[in-house]
CSV table of C-alpha atoms in Angstrom, one decimal:
chain,number,residue,atom,x,y,z
W,1,MET,CA,-44.9,129.4,37.7
W,2,ALA,CA,-42.5,126.4,37.2
W,3,LEU,CA,-44.3,125.6,34.1
W,4,VAL,CA,-44.1,129.0,32.8
W,5,VAL,CA,-40.3,128.8,33.4
W,6,TRP,CA,-40.1,125.4,31.9
W,7,PHE,CA,-41.9,126.5,28.7
W,8,GLY,CA,-39.9,129.8,28.7
W,9,LEU,CA,-36.5,128.4,29.0
W,10,PHE,CA,-36.2,124.8,28.4
W,11,ASP,CA,-39.0,123.4,26.2
W,12,ASN,CA,-39.0,123.9,22.5
W,13,TYR,CA,-42.7,123.3,22.2
W,14,GLN,CA,-44.5,125.7,19.8
W,15,LEU,CA,-48.2,126.5,20.4
W,16,PRO,CA,-50.4,125.4,17.6
W,17,VAL,CA,-51.3,128.7,16.0
W,18,PRO,CA,-53.8,129.0,13.1
W,19,ARG,CA,-52.5,130.2,9.9
W,20,GLY,CA,-52.6,133.9,9.2
W,21,ILE,CA,-51.7,134.8,12.9
W,22,VAL,CA,-48.4,136.6,13.1
W,23,ASP,CA,-46.4,136.3,16.2
W,24,GLY,CA,-49.0,133.8,17.6
W,25,ASP,CA,-46.5,132.9,20.4
W,26,LYS,CA,-47.7,136.1,22.1
W,27,ILE,CA,-51.0,134.2,22.9
W,28,GLY,CA,-49.0,131.8,25.0
W,29,HIS,CA,-47.2,134.6,26.8
W,30,VAL,CA,-50.4,136.2,27.7
W,31,ALA,CA,-52.2,133.1,28.6
W,32,GLY,CA,-49.5,131.6,30.8
W,33,PHE,CA,-48.8,134.8,32.7
W,34,ALA,CA,-52.5,135.5,33.1
W,35,LEU,CA,-53.1,132.1,34.6
W,36,VAL,CA,-50.1,132.5,37.0
W,37,ALA,CA,-51.2,135.9,38.0
W,38,LEU,CA,-54.8,134.8,38.5
W,39,ALA,CA,-53.7,131.9,40.7
W,40,ALA,CA,-51.2,134.1,42.6
W,41,GLY,CA,-53.8,136.9,43.1
W,42,LEU,CA,-56.4,134.5,44.3
W,43,LEU,CA,-54.0,132.7,46.7
W,44,PHE,CA,-52.1,135.8,48.1
W,45,GLY,CA,-54.3,138.7,47.3
W,46,ALA,CA,-53.7,140.9,44.2
W,47,GLY,CA,-51.7,143.7,45.9
W,48,ARG,CA,-49.0,146.1,44.7
W,49,ARG,CA,-46.1,143.8,45.9
W,50,LEU,CA,-47.4,140.8,43.9
W,51,SER,CA,-47.9,142.9,40.9
W,52,ILE,CA,-44.3,144.2,41.0
W,53,LEU,CA,-43.0,140.7,41.7
W,54,LEU,CA,-44.8,139.2,38.7
W,55,CYS,CA,-43.7,141.9,36.4
W,56,ILE,CA,-40.1,141.5,37.4
W,57,ALA,CA,-40.4,137.7,37.0
W,58,ALA,CA,-41.7,138.2,33.5
W,59,ALA,CA,-38.9,140.6,32.6
W,60,VAL,CA,-36.2,138.3,34.1
W,61,LEU,CA,-37.7,135.2,32.5
W,62,GLU,CA,-37.5,136.9,29.1
W,63,CYS,CA,-34.0,138.3,29.7
W,64,ALA,CA,-32.7,134.8,30.8
W,65,GLN,CA,-33.5,133.5,27.4
W,66,LEU,CA,-30.2,135.3,26.3
W,67,ALA,CA,-28.3,132.6,28.1
W,68,PHE,CA,-29.8,129.7,26.0
W,69,PRO,CA,-28.8,129.2,22.4
W,70,THR,CA,-32.1,127.7,21.4
W,71,ARG,CA,-34.0,130.8,22.7
W,72,GLN,CA,-34.2,134.5,21.9
W,73,PHE,CA,-35.0,137.7,23.6
W,74,SER,CA,-38.0,139.6,22.4
W,75,VAL,CA,-39.4,142.8,23.7
W,76,GLY,CA,-42.6,141.8,22.2
W,77,ASP,CA,-42.7,138.6,24.2
W,78,ALA,CA,-41.8,140.7,27.5
W,79,LEU,CA,-44.8,143.0,26.8
W,80,ALA,CA,-47.1,140.1,26.1
W,81,SER,CA,-46.0,138.6,29.5
W,82,LEU,CA,-46.8,141.9,31.2
W,83,VAL,CA,-50.2,142.2,29.6
W,84,GLY,CA,-50.9,138.7,30.6
W,85,THR,CA,-49.9,139.6,34.2
W,86,GLY,CA,-52.1,142.6,34.2
W,87,LEU,CA,-55.1,140.6,32.9
W,88,GLY,CA,-54.6,137.9,35.5
W,89,LEU,CA,-54.4,140.3,38.4
W,90,THR,CA,-57.4,142.2,37.1
W,91,ALA,CA,-59.4,139.0,36.9
W,92,ALA,CA,-58.3,138.0,40.4
W,93,ILE,CA,-59.4,141.4,41.8
W,94,ALA,CA,-62.7,141.0,40.0
W,95,LEU,CA,-63.3,137.4,41.2
W,96,ALA,CA,-62.4,138.3,44.7
W,97,ALA,CA,-65.0,141.3,44.6
W,98,LEU,CA,-67.6,139.0,43.1
W,99,VAL,CA,-67.1,136.5,45.9
W,100,ARG,CA,-67.5,139.3,48.5
W,101,TRP,CA,-70.6,140.5,46.9
W,102,VAL,CA,-72.1,137.0,46.7
W,103,ASN,CA,-71.1,136.3,50.4
W,104,GLY,CA,-72.8,139.6,51.4
W,105,GLY,CA,-76.0,138.6,49.5
W,106,LEU,CA,-76.0,135.2,51.2
W,107,ALA,CA,-75.5,136.7,54.6
W,108,ALA,CA,-78.4,138.9,54.0
W,109,LEU,CA,-80.7,136.0,53.1
W,110,ARG,CA,-79.6,134.1,56.2
W,111,ASP,CA,-80.5,137.1,58.3
W,112,GLY,CA,-84.1,137.0,56.9
W,113,GLY,CA,-83.5,139.4,54.2
W,114,THR,CA,-83.0,142.4,56.4
W,115,GLU,CA,-79.6,143.9,57.5
W,116,ARG,CA,-78.7,144.0,61.0
W,117,ARG,CA,-78.2,147.4,62.4
W,118,ARG,CA,-76.1,148.0,65.5
W,119,LYS,CA,-77.6,150.5,67.9
W,120,GLN,CA,-75.1,153.1,68.8
W,121,PRO,CA,-75.0,154.5,72.3
């Protein structure tokens, strides 16, 4: 998140965008927040609180640019950051489900390919 804040507020680095792509900085917003959301989702679990926190962080970061003369506020940038957050959290949920599925398959292989069933009294 620190890198996203640095690039969002202090650094004047511009992403190399191919010619013909209008508003190419949106790619950076989507990618940056997707990576932050993916990492946070995998570390802390992609729950409702994390989703709200990351969306608030994206909005606050964009609004904070109003305080810097070299930066400008953009609704499009804020929306791109929110899209990136959603994509990252979705990827975290999908990856966690994939890991659970793979671990379930490996557990079945360790058990000789059969599922253990508990006898109920």
